[in-house]
Amino acid sequence: MSHEILANWNGVEMPLSEVTVSALDRGFLFGDGVYEVLRVYKGQPFLEAEHLERFRRSLDKISIVCQVDRLIERMQMTLENSGVTEGMIYMQVTRGAAPRTHRFPSGDVPPNELIYVEPMEVDHYAEAREQGAAVITVPDLRWKRCDIKSINLLANCMAAQQAAEQGCIEALLVNADGTVTEGSHTSVFGVRDGHVLTSPLSPSILPGITRGLVTRLAGRCGIPLHETSFSAEEIPQLDELFLTGTTAEVVPLIRVDGNLVNDGHPGPITRRLQRAYQEFVAESLSI
Ligand code: PLP
């Protein structure tokens, strides 16, 4: 049974299906906005401070002025009123509705602020987490500011669609120089000779919140981790490969472009980090 999803649209709580947006909204016309997604475990937003800090940074980077503290209050109220215990929170702020010109509108145009809380009735990643998943590699066609969590996701959507058409869970994005940057909606890690590798923070990737946590967890587990990219050509030399993301958590990869990763089974370091992730979730909920 699908439940009505509860939204907060510019401060007013209503069912998500009843939210209507002006055709002049700059998010609608230009993709002029940013967003954030948080996971809710047992009714509590996970890594809330980290997500909200990234949201503030995204807003700052594109000069949208918005009262984030007010948004946080709304987020907490919407979560509470939704009664959702397992789910996700979506937050989006666009530069608002104004006559269509490329440059930012002058004057006082209020941003359009959307929050909704969606229950997660089915965990779509559960099987992939257990069994491991298949991915493809595709060229990274995105812009040069992937560090901003922009609602412009066309290149990401095209890559994800290509992966889906090939029965894969995700597309790994490969830069013109051959570097694997990240996934269409996940961060990517490789393991070689016991060392974990992941792209360094730069404008070429989103600073994934789960990426940050897994980096810290590797430290706790005594697993050496290097913020060093690997290339698509180097994938056959990797012992393990995995993805991270807010809803994906930690997903082992067992096939890339039809070729097995190592022996085609999730590797021990990925398994160790999956356990550490679960332990961290449990710990943070008991505080
Ligand atoms: N990289 C991209 C391009 C993403 O869109 C996402 C999440 O949506 C991620 C990485 C993972 O980020 P997080 O761990 O914050 O969910």
PDB file of C-alpha atoms and ligand atoms in Angstrom:
ATOM      1  CA  MET A   1       0.000   0.000   0.000  1.00  0.00           C
ATOM      2  CA  SER A   2       1.403   3.415  -0.831  1.00  0.00           C
ATOM      3  CA  HIS A   3       0.965   6.145   1.770  1.00  0.00           C
ATOM      4  CA  GLU A   4       0.478   9.817   1.130  1.00  0.00           C
ATOM      5  CA  ILE A   5       3.896  11.457   1.333  1.00  0.00           C
ATOM      6  CA  LEU A   6       3.981  14.482   3.656  1.00  0.00           C
ATOM      7  CA  ALA A   7       5.587  17.646   2.309  1.00  0.00           C
ATOM      8  CA  ASN A   8       6.342  21.113   3.584  1.00  0.00           C
ATOM      9  CA  TRP A   9       6.120  23.648   0.757  1.00  0.00           C
ATOM     10  CA  ASN A  10       7.349  27.106   1.723  1.00  0.00           C
ATOM     11  CA  GLY A  11       6.319  26.557   5.321  1.00  0.00           C
ATOM     12  CA  VAL A  12       2.938  24.941   4.664  1.00  0.00           C
ATOM     13  CA  GLU A  13       2.472  21.256   5.366  1.00  0.00           C
ATOM     14  CA  MET A  14       0.510  19.375   2.712  1.00  0.00           C
ATOM     15  CA  PRO A  15       0.494  16.091   0.831  1.00  0.00           C
ATOM     16  CA  LEU A  16       3.350  16.016  -1.711  1.00  0.00           C
ATOM     17  CA  SER A  17       0.818  15.354  -4.490  1.00  0.00           C
ATOM     18  CA  GLU A  18      -0.782  18.742  -3.786  1.00  0.00           C
ATOM     19  CA  VAL A  19       2.407  20.822  -4.130  1.00  0.00           C
ATOM     20  CA  THR A  20       2.275  22.941  -7.280  1.00  0.00           C
ATOM     21  CA  VAL A  21       5.183  24.967  -8.647  1.00  0.00           C
ATOM     22  CA  SER A  22       5.133  28.100 -10.784  1.00  0.00           C
ATOM     23  CA  ALA A  23       6.230  27.545 -14.397  1.00  0.00           C
ATOM     24  CA  LEU A  24       8.609  30.466 -13.774  1.00  0.00           C
ATOM     25  CA  ASP A  25      10.366  28.710 -10.894  1.00  0.00           C
ATOM     26  CA  ARG A  26      14.062  28.911 -11.743  1.00  0.00           C
ATOM     27  CA  GLY A  27      14.551  25.331 -10.653  1.00  0.00           C
ATOM     28  CA  PHE A  28      11.926  24.264 -13.176  1.00  0.00           C
ATOM     29  CA  LEU A  29      13.317  26.474 -15.977  1.00  0.00           C
ATOM     30  CA  PHE A  30      17.074  26.363 -15.383  1.00  0.00           C
ATOM     31  CA  GLY A  31      17.759  23.742 -12.732  1.00  0.00           C
ATOM     32  CA  ASP A  32      18.732  26.747 -10.581  1.00  0.00           C
ATOM     33  CA  GLY A  33      18.617  25.103  -7.179  1.00  0.00           C
ATOM     34  CA  VAL A  34      20.242  22.645  -4.802  1.00  0.00           C
ATOM     35  CA  TYR A  35      19.027  19.677  -2.811  1.00  0.00           C
ATOM     36  CA  GLU A  36      19.889  17.286  -0.029  1.00  0.00           C
ATOM     37  CA  VAL A  37      18.822  13.756   0.888  1.00  0.00           C
ATOM     38  CA  LEU A  38      19.008  12.344   4.416  1.00  0.00           C
ATOM     39  CA  ARG A  39      18.321   8.787   5.560  1.00  0.00           C
ATOM     40  CA  VAL A  40      15.982   8.279   8.498  1.00  0.00           C
ATOM     41  CA  TYR A  41      16.615   5.295  10.769  1.00  0.00           C
ATOM     42  CA  LYS A  42      14.185   4.614  13.621  1.00  0.00           C
ATOM     43  CA  GLY A  43      12.651   8.069  13.173  1.00  0.00           C
ATOM     44  CA  GLN A  44      15.993   9.883  13.435  1.00  0.00           C
ATOM     45  CA  PRO A  45      17.812  11.691  10.618  1.00  0.00           C
ATOM     46  CA  PHE A  46      21.225  10.055  10.166  1.00  0.00           C
ATOM     47  CA  LEU A  47      24.336  12.288   9.954  1.00  0.00           C
ATOM     48  CA  GLU A  48      22.036  15.297  10.118  1.00  0.00           C
ATOM     49  CA  ALA A  49      24.721  17.877  10.913  1.00  0.00           C
ATOM     50  CA  GLU A  50      26.921  16.723   8.004  1.00  0.00           C
ATOM     51  CA  HIS A  51      24.057  16.825   5.480  1.00  0.00           C
ATOM     52  CA  LEU A  52      22.880  20.246   6.627  1.00  0.00           C
ATOM     53  CA  GLU A  53      26.407  21.624   6.498  1.00  0.00           C
ATOM     54  CA  ARG A  54      26.748  20.402   2.892  1.00  0.00           C
ATOM     55  CA  PHE A  55      23.348  21.936   2.104  1.00  0.00           C
ATOM     56  CA  ARG A  56      24.503  25.307   3.455  1.00  0.00           C
ATOM     57  CA  ARG A  57      27.666  25.052   1.378  1.00  0.00           C
ATOM     58  CA  SER A  58      25.707  24.212  -1.807  1.00  0.00           C
ATOM     59  CA  LEU A  59      23.397  27.191  -1.221  1.00  0.00           C
ATOM     60  CA  ASP A  60      26.375  29.490  -0.582  1.00  0.00           C
ATOM     61  CA  LYS A  61      28.221  28.305  -3.676  1.00  0.00           C
ATOM     62  CA  ILE A  62      25.345  29.369  -5.928  1.00  0.00           C
ATOM     63  CA  SER A  63      24.456  32.441  -3.812  1.00  0.00           C
ATOM     64  CA  ILE A  64      20.938  31.452  -2.836  1.00  0.00           C
ATOM     65  CA  VAL A  65      19.989  33.289   0.332  1.00  0.00           C
ATOM     66  CA  CYS A  66      17.774  31.132   2.494  1.00  0.00           C
ATOM     67  CA  GLN A  67      17.099  30.773   6.203  1.00  0.00           C
ATOM     68  CA  VAL A  68      18.466  27.294   6.728  1.00  0.00           C
ATOM     69  CA  ASP A  69      17.656  27.293  10.452  1.00  0.00           C
ATOM     70  CA  ARG A  70      13.982  27.805   9.622  1.00  0.00           C
ATOM     71  CA  LEU A  71      14.241  24.994   7.078  1.00  0.00           C
ATOM     72  CA  ILE A  72      15.730  22.685   9.694  1.00  0.00           C
ATOM     73  CA  GLU A  73      12.815  23.383  12.056  1.00  0.00           C
ATOM     74  CA  ARG A  74      10.405  22.592   9.234  1.00  0.00           C
ATOM     75  CA  MET A  75      12.305  19.435   8.410  1.00  0.00           C
ATOM     76  CA  GLN A  76      12.091  18.215  12.001  1.00  0.00           C
ATOM     77  CA  MET A  77       8.378  19.073  12.207  1.00  0.00           C
ATOM     78  CA  THR A  78       7.579  17.360   8.899  1.00  0.00           C
ATOM     79  CA  LEU A  79       9.480  14.261   9.944  1.00  0.00           C
ATOM     80  CA  GLU A  80       7.621  14.125  13.239  1.00  0.00           C
ATOM     81  CA  ASN A  81       4.213  14.708  11.683  1.00  0.00           C
ATOM     82  CA  SER A  82       4.887  12.138   8.945  1.00  0.00           C
ATOM     83  CA  GLY A  83       5.302   9.368  11.507  1.00  0.00           C
ATOM     84  CA  VAL A  84       8.004   7.904   9.233  1.00  0.00           C
ATOM     85  CA  THR A  85      10.503   5.724  11.048  1.00  0.00           C
ATOM     86  CA  GLU A  86      12.411   4.147   8.115  1.00  0.00           C
ATOM     87  CA  GLY A  87      12.720   6.466   5.161  1.00  0.00           C
ATOM     88  CA  MET A  88      14.364   9.510   3.662  1.00  0.00           C
ATOM     89  CA  ILE A  89      14.051  13.274   3.788  1.00  0.00           C
ATOM     90  CA  TYR A  90      14.315  15.263   0.562  1.00  0.00           C
ATOM     91  CA  MET A  91      15.067  19.008   0.793  1.00  0.00           C
ATOM     92  CA  GLN A  92      15.288  21.357  -2.164  1.00  0.00           C
ATOM     93  CA  VAL A  93      15.689  25.091  -2.484  1.00  0.00           C
ATOM     94  CA  THR A  94      15.486  26.927  -5.795  1.00  0.00           C
ATOM     95  CA  ARG A  95      16.126  30.596  -6.526  1.00  0.00           C
ATOM     96  CA  GLY A  96      12.354  31.131  -6.722  1.00  0.00           C
ATOM     97  CA  ALA A  97       9.996  32.279  -9.476  1.00  0.00           C
ATOM     98  CA  ALA A  98      10.859  35.367 -11.507  1.00  0.00           C
ATOM     99  CA  PRO A  99      10.584  36.572 -15.120  1.00  0.00           C
ATOM    100  CA  ARG A 100      12.822  34.345 -17.222  1.00  0.00           C
ATOM    101  CA  THR A 101      16.306  35.784 -17.645  1.00  0.00           C
ATOM    102  CA  HIS A 102      19.558  33.856 -17.308  1.00  0.00           C
ATOM    103  CA  ARG A 103      21.121  36.242 -14.824  1.00  0.00           C
ATOM    104  CA  PHE A 104      19.897  36.019 -11.260  1.00  0.00           C
ATOM    105  CA  PRO A 105      16.773  38.115 -10.628  1.00  0.00           C
ATOM    106  CA  SER A 106      17.297  41.451  -8.921  1.00  0.00           C
ATOM    107  CA  GLY A 107      15.127  42.402  -5.986  1.00  0.00           C
ATOM    108  CA  ASP A 108      13.497  40.306  -3.368  1.00  0.00           C
ATOM    109  CA  VAL A 109      12.573  36.995  -4.933  1.00  0.00           C
ATOM    110  CA  PRO A 110      11.862  34.461  -2.194  1.00  0.00           C
ATOM    111  CA  PRO A 111      13.428  31.035  -2.736  1.00  0.00           C
ATOM    112  CA  ASN A 112      11.063  28.098  -3.179  1.00  0.00           C
ATOM    113  CA  GLU A 113      11.632  25.653  -0.353  1.00  0.00           C
ATOM    114  CA  LEU A 114      10.463  22.049  -0.506  1.00  0.00           C
ATOM    115  CA  ILE A 115      10.832  19.300   2.054  1.00  0.00           C
ATOM    116  CA  TYR A 116       9.217  15.906   1.966  1.00  0.00           C
ATOM    117  CA  VAL A 117       9.569  12.752   4.021  1.00  0.00           C
ATOM    118  CA  GLU A 118       9.203   9.468   2.203  1.00  0.00           C
ATOM    119  CA  PRO A 119       8.829   6.138   3.956  1.00  0.00           C
ATOM    120  CA  MET A 120      11.125   3.376   2.699  1.00  0.00           C
ATOM    121  CA  GLU A 121       8.782   0.440   2.480  1.00  0.00           C
ATOM    122  CA  VAL A 122      11.233  -1.606   0.444  1.00  0.00           C
ATOM    123  CA  ASP A 123      15.000  -1.350   0.707  1.00  0.00           C
ATOM    124  CA  HIS A 124      15.954  -1.513  -2.964  1.00  0.00           C
ATOM    125  CA  TYR A 125      19.615  -2.059  -2.160  1.00  0.00           C
ATOM    126  CA  ALA A 126      19.151  -4.954   0.281  1.00  0.00           C
ATOM    127  CA  GLU A 127      19.963  -7.704  -2.213  1.00  0.00           C
ATOM    128  CA  ALA A 128      22.875  -5.796  -3.770  1.00  0.00           C
ATOM    129  CA  ARG A 129      24.383  -5.259  -0.316  1.00  0.00           C
ATOM    130  CA  GLU A 130      24.273  -8.976   0.372  1.00  0.00           C
ATOM    131  CA  GLN A 131      25.137 -10.466  -3.019  1.00  0.00           C
ATOM    132  CA  GLY A 132      27.147  -7.681  -4.624  1.00  0.00           C
ATOM    133  CA  ALA A 133      26.080  -5.734  -7.707  1.00  0.00           C
ATOM    134  CA  ALA A 134      26.979  -5.159 -11.352  1.00  0.00           C
ATOM    135  CA  VAL A 135      27.867  -1.759 -12.826  1.00  0.00           C
ATOM    136  CA  ILE A 136      28.943  -0.299 -16.150  1.00  0.00           C
ATOM    137  CA  THR A 137      31.418   2.459 -16.921  1.00  0.00           C
ATOM    138  CA  VAL A 138      30.299   5.491 -18.956  1.00  0.00           C
ATOM    139  CA  PRO A 139      31.917   8.821 -19.842  1.00  0.00           C
ATOM    140  CA  ASP A 140      31.436  11.500 -17.177  1.00  0.00           C
ATOM    141  CA  LEU A 141      29.461  14.110 -19.134  1.00  0.00           C
ATOM    142  CA  ARG A 142      28.745  16.408 -16.176  1.00  0.00           C
ATOM    143  CA  TRP A 143      29.731  20.034 -15.629  1.00  0.00           C
ATOM    144  CA  LYS A 144      32.857  21.220 -13.790  1.00  0.00           C
ATOM    145  CA  ARG A 145      31.222  21.909 -10.387  1.00  0.00           C
ATOM    146  CA  CYS A 146      30.094  18.464  -9.287  1.00  0.00           C
ATOM    147  CA  ASP A 147      30.925  19.489  -5.703  1.00  0.00           C
ATOM    148  CA  ILE A 148      27.657  21.469  -5.693  1.00  0.00           C
ATOM    149  CA  LYS A 149      24.627  19.274  -5.009  1.00  0.00           C
ATOM    150  CA  SER A 150      22.737  20.894  -7.856  1.00  0.00           C
ATOM    151  CA  ILE A 151      19.293  19.732  -9.017  1.00  0.00           C
ATOM    152  CA  ASN A 152      20.737  19.700 -12.575  1.00  0.00           C
ATOM    153  CA  LEU A 153      21.074  15.945 -12.853  1.00  0.00           C
ATOM    154  CA  LEU A 154      20.534  15.246 -16.539  1.00  0.00           C
ATOM    155  CA  ALA A 155      23.959  13.685 -17.161  1.00  0.00           C
ATOM    156  CA  ASN A 156      23.529  11.620 -13.969  1.00  0.00           C
ATOM    157  CA  CYS A 157      20.048  10.501 -15.081  1.00  0.00           C
ATOM    158  CA  MET A 158      21.334   9.517 -18.535  1.00  0.00           C
ATOM    159  CA  ALA A 159      24.148   7.467 -17.000  1.00  0.00           C
ATOM    160  CA  ALA A 160      21.774   5.769 -14.517  1.00  0.00           C
ATOM    161  CA  GLN A 161      19.367   4.965 -17.365  1.00  0.00           C
ATOM    162  CA  GLN A 162      22.175   3.378 -19.412  1.00  0.00           C
ATOM    163  CA  ALA A 163      23.082   1.232 -16.398  1.00  0.00           C
ATOM    164  CA  ALA A 164      19.456   0.199 -15.842  1.00  0.00           C
ATOM    165  CA  GLU A 165      19.078  -0.760 -19.503  1.00  0.00           C
ATOM    166  CA  GLN A 166      22.024  -3.108 -19.067  1.00  0.00           C
ATOM    167  CA  GLY A 167      20.588  -4.631 -15.906  1.00  0.00           C
ATOM    168  CA  CYS A 168      23.132  -2.808 -13.710  1.00  0.00           C
ATOM    169  CA  ILE A 169      22.675  -0.996 -10.425  1.00  0.00           C
ATOM    170  CA  GLU A 170      24.872   2.001 -11.208  1.00  0.00           C
ATOM    171  CA  ALA A 171      27.131   3.637 -13.797  1.00  0.00           C
ATOM    172  CA  LEU A 172      30.708   4.540 -12.827  1.00  0.00           C
ATOM    173  CA  LEU A 173      31.598   7.864 -14.407  1.00  0.00           C
ATOM    174  CA  VAL A 174      34.927   8.117 -16.220  1.00  0.00           C
ATOM    175  CA  ASN A 175      36.595  11.454 -16.962  1.00  0.00           C
ATOM    176  CA  ALA A 176      38.254  12.304 -20.285  1.00  0.00           C
ATOM    177  CA  ASP A 177      41.651  11.436 -18.716  1.00  0.00           C
ATOM    178  CA  GLY A 178      40.412   7.944 -17.800  1.00  0.00           C
ATOM    179  CA  THR A 179      39.878   8.628 -14.076  1.00  0.00           C
ATOM    180  CA  VAL A 180      36.868   7.079 -12.345  1.00  0.00           C
ATOM    181  CA  THR A 181      35.274  10.016 -10.539  1.00  0.00           C
ATOM    182  CA  GLU A 182      32.186   8.544  -8.817  1.00  0.00           C
ATOM    183  CA  GLY A 183      28.855   6.918  -9.630  1.00  0.00           C
ATOM    184  CA  SER A 184      25.789   8.680 -11.081  1.00  0.00           C
ATOM    185  CA  HIS A 185      24.373   8.873  -7.546  1.00  0.00           C
ATOM    186  CA  THR A 186      27.010   7.201  -5.357  1.00  0.00           C
ATOM    187  CA  SER A 187      30.676   7.517  -4.381  1.00  0.00           C
ATOM    188  CA  VAL A 188      33.114   4.817  -5.536  1.00  0.00           C
ATOM    189  CA  PHE A 189      35.905   3.031  -3.665  1.00  0.00           C
ATOM    190  CA  GLY A 190      38.467   0.476  -4.854  1.00  0.00           C
ATOM    191  CA  VAL A 191      40.686  -1.854  -2.821  1.00  0.00           C
ATOM    192  CA  ARG A 192      44.179  -2.866  -3.914  1.00  0.00           C
ATOM    193  CA  ASP A 193      46.595  -4.904  -1.786  1.00  0.00           C
ATOM    194  CA  GLY A 194      44.664  -4.118   1.384  1.00  0.00           C
ATOM    195  CA  HIS A 195      44.550  -0.369   0.712  1.00  0.00           C
ATOM    196  CA  VAL A 196      41.301   1.477   0.041  1.00  0.00           C
ATOM    197  CA  LEU A 197      41.295   4.101  -2.711  1.00  0.00           C
ATOM    198  CA  THR A 198      38.744   6.812  -3.464  1.00  0.00           C
ATOM    199  CA  SER A 199      38.731  10.037  -5.490  1.00  0.00           C
ATOM    200  CA  PRO A 200      40.065  13.039  -3.573  1.00  0.00           C
ATOM    201  CA  LEU A 201      37.624  15.868  -2.858  1.00  0.00           C
ATOM    202  CA  SER A 202      37.623  18.265  -5.804  1.00  0.00           C
ATOM    203  CA  PRO A 203      35.099  20.003  -8.057  1.00  0.00           C
ATOM    204  CA  SER A 204      34.925  16.711 -10.028  1.00  0.00           C
ATOM    205  CA  ILE A 205      32.964  14.867  -7.327  1.00  0.00           C
ATOM    206  CA  LEU A 206      30.220  15.404  -4.801  1.00  0.00           C
ATOM    207  CA  PRO A 207      31.635  15.293  -1.264  1.00  0.00           C
ATOM    208  CA  GLY A 208      29.495  12.277  -0.341  1.00  0.00           C
ATOM    209  CA  ILE A 209      28.411  12.223   3.296  1.00  0.00           C
ATOM    210  CA  THR A 210      28.590   8.422   3.326  1.00  0.00           C
ATOM    211  CA  ARG A 211      32.004   8.659   1.637  1.00  0.00           C
ATOM    212  CA  GLY A 212      33.143  10.840   4.547  1.00  0.00           C
ATOM    213  CA  LEU A 213      31.782   8.405   7.124  1.00  0.00           C
ATOM    214  CA  VAL A 214      33.333   5.361   5.422  1.00  0.00           C
ATOM    215  CA  THR A 215      36.662   7.191   5.270  1.00  0.00           C
ATOM    216  CA  ARG A 216      36.488   7.696   9.048  1.00  0.00           C
ATOM    217  CA  LEU A 217      35.343   4.111   9.632  1.00  0.00           C
ATOM    218  CA  ALA A 218      38.299   2.772   7.648  1.00  0.00           C
ATOM    219  CA  GLY A 219      40.532   4.721  10.057  1.00  0.00           C
ATOM    220  CA  ARG A 220      38.760   3.205  13.058  1.00  0.00           C
ATOM    221  CA  CYS A 221      39.129  -0.298  11.582  1.00  0.00           C
ATOM    222  CA  GLY A 222      42.836   0.260  10.911  1.00  0.00           C
ATOM    223  CA  ILE A 223      42.335  -0.119   7.154  1.00  0.00           C
ATOM    224  CA  PRO A 224      44.689   2.154   5.196  1.00  0.00           C
ATOM    225  CA  LEU A 225      42.763   4.548   2.964  1.00  0.00           C
ATOM    226  CA  HIS A 226      44.126   6.914   0.339  1.00  0.00           C
ATOM    227  CA  GLU A 227      42.190   9.707  -1.307  1.00  0.00           C
ATOM    228  CA  THR A 228      43.727   8.804  -4.648  1.00  0.00           C
ATOM    229  CA  SER A 229      41.785   8.155  -7.836  1.00  0.00           C
ATOM    230  CA  PHE A 230      42.098   5.033  -9.943  1.00  0.00           C
ATOM    231  CA  SER A 231      41.493   4.826 -13.655  1.00  0.00           C
ATOM    232  CA  ALA A 232      38.989   2.669 -15.535  1.00  0.00           C
ATOM    233  CA  GLU A 233      41.984   0.802 -16.989  1.00  0.00           C
ATOM    234  CA  GLU A 234      43.123  -0.118 -13.469  1.00  0.00           C
ATOM    235  CA  ILE A 235      39.798  -1.706 -12.481  1.00  0.00           C
ATOM    236  CA  PRO A 236      40.906  -5.244 -13.492  1.00  0.00           C
ATOM    237  CA  GLN A 237      43.798  -4.935 -11.002  1.00  0.00           C
ATOM    238  CA  LEU A 238      41.503  -4.081  -8.079  1.00  0.00           C
ATOM    239  CA  ASP A 239      40.773  -6.754  -5.481  1.00  0.00           C
ATOM    240  CA  GLU A 240      37.501  -5.165  -4.415  1.00  0.00           C
ATOM    241  CA  LEU A 241      35.235  -2.352  -5.474  1.00  0.00           C
ATOM    242  CA  PHE A 242      32.278  -0.818  -3.658  1.00  0.00           C
ATOM    243  CA  LEU A 243      29.822   2.069  -3.715  1.00  0.00           C
ATOM    244  CA  THR A 244      28.563   4.280  -0.921  1.00  0.00           C
ATOM    245  CA  GLY A 245      25.534   6.524  -0.652  1.00  0.00           C
ATOM    246  CA  THR A 246      22.878   7.706   1.751  1.00  0.00           C
ATOM    247  CA  THR A 247      20.316   5.069   0.781  1.00  0.00           C
ATOM    248  CA  ALA A 248      22.769   2.603  -0.799  1.00  0.00           C
ATOM    249  CA  GLU A 249      24.977   2.574   2.360  1.00  0.00           C
ATOM    250  CA  VAL A 250      27.911   0.285   1.372  1.00  0.00           C
ATOM    251  CA  VAL A 251      27.346  -1.893  -1.719  1.00  0.00           C
ATOM    252  CA  PRO A 252      29.965  -4.391  -2.937  1.00  0.00           C
ATOM    253  CA  LEU A 253      30.514  -4.514  -6.708  1.00  0.00           C
ATOM    254  CA  ILE A 254      31.162  -7.875  -8.307  1.00  0.00           C
ATOM    255  CA  ARG A 255      30.982  -7.095 -12.026  1.00  0.00           C
ATOM    256  CA  VAL A 256      32.114  -4.112 -14.110  1.00  0.00           C
ATOM    257  CA  ASP A 257      31.188  -3.960 -17.804  1.00  0.00           C
ATOM    258  CA  GLY A 258      30.464  -7.684 -17.690  1.00  0.00           C
ATOM    259  CA  ASN A 259      33.852  -8.618 -16.144  1.00  0.00           C
ATOM    260  CA  LEU A 260      34.104 -10.121 -12.658  1.00  0.00           C
ATOM    261  CA  VAL A 261      35.782  -8.126  -9.908  1.00  0.00           C
ATOM    262  CA  ASN A 262      38.338 -10.580  -8.513  1.00  0.00           C
ATOM    263  CA  ASP A 263      36.454 -13.903  -8.001  1.00  0.00           C
ATOM    264  CA  GLY A 264      33.033 -12.261  -8.320  1.00  0.00           C
ATOM    265  CA  HIS A 265      32.250 -12.230  -4.604  1.00  0.00           C
ATOM    266  CA  PRO A 266      32.118  -9.319  -2.145  1.00  0.00           C
ATOM    267  CA  GLY A 267      35.574  -8.961  -0.606  1.00  0.00           C
ATOM    268  CA  PRO A 268      36.628  -8.948   3.076  1.00  0.00           C
ATOM    269  CA  ILE A 269      37.430  -5.234   3.348  1.00  0.00           C
ATOM    270  CA  THR A 270      34.052  -4.279   1.887  1.00  0.00           C
ATOM    271  CA  ARG A 271      32.391  -6.685   4.326  1.00  0.00           C
ATOM    272  CA  ARG A 272      34.358  -5.184   7.248  1.00  0.00           C
ATOM    273  CA  LEU A 273      33.267  -1.667   6.273  1.00  0.00           C
ATOM    274  CA  GLN A 274      29.647  -2.768   5.833  1.00  0.00           C
ATOM    275  CA  ARG A 275      29.726  -4.115   9.395  1.00  0.00           C
ATOM    276  CA  ALA A 276      31.378  -0.958  10.690  1.00  0.00           C
ATOM    277  CA  TYR A 277      28.678   1.105   8.976  1.00  0.00           C
ATOM    278  CA  GLN A 278      25.894  -0.923  10.625  1.00  0.00           C
ATOM    279  CA  GLU A 279      27.621  -0.639  13.995  1.00  0.00           C
ATOM    280  CA  PHE A 280      27.938   3.120  13.565  1.00  0.00           C
ATOM    281  CA  VAL A 281      24.225   3.465  12.703  1.00  0.00           C
ATOM    282  CA  ALA A 282      23.313   1.450  15.815  1.00  0.00           C
ATOM    283  CA  GLU A 283      25.686   3.523  17.975  1.00  0.00           C
ATOM    284  CA  SER A 284      24.404   6.860  16.714  1.00  0.00           C
ATOM    285  CA  LEU A 285      20.799   5.808  17.336  1.00  0.00           C
ATOM    286  CA  SER A 286      21.463   4.847  20.919  1.00  0.00           C
ATOM    287  CA  ILE A 287      22.915   8.256  21.839  1.00  0.00           C
TER     288      ILE A 287
HETATM  289  N1  PLP B   1      27.859  11.225  -5.792  1.00  0.00           N
HETATM  290  C1  PLP B   1      26.756  11.699  -6.399  1.00  0.00           C
HETATM  291  C2  PLP B   1      26.879  12.262  -7.783  1.00  0.00           C
HETATM  292  C3  PLP B   1      25.510  11.688  -5.762  1.00  0.00           C
HETATM  293  O1  PLP B   1      24.431  12.185  -6.366  1.00  0.00           O
HETATM  294  C4  PLP B   1      25.430  11.133  -4.457  1.00  0.00           C
HETATM  295  C5  PLP B   1      24.167  11.101  -3.730  1.00  0.00           C
HETATM  296  O2  PLP B   1      23.135  11.480  -4.199  1.00  0.00           O
HETATM  297  C6  PLP B   1      26.592  10.610  -3.874  1.00  0.00           C
HETATM  298  C7  PLP B   1      27.794  10.692  -4.554  1.00  0.00           C
HETATM  299  C8  PLP B   1      26.566  10.019  -2.499  1.00  0.00           C
HETATM  300  O3  PLP B   1      26.467  11.043  -1.559  1.00  0.00           O
HETATM  301  P1  PLP B   1      25.868  10.787  -0.109  1.00  0.00           P
HETATM  302  O4  PLP B   1      26.732   9.770   0.545  1.00  0.00           O
HETATM  303  O5  PLP B   1      25.949  12.108   0.540  1.00  0.00           O
HETATM  304  O6  PLP B   1      24.471  10.294  -0.315  1.00  0.00           O
END
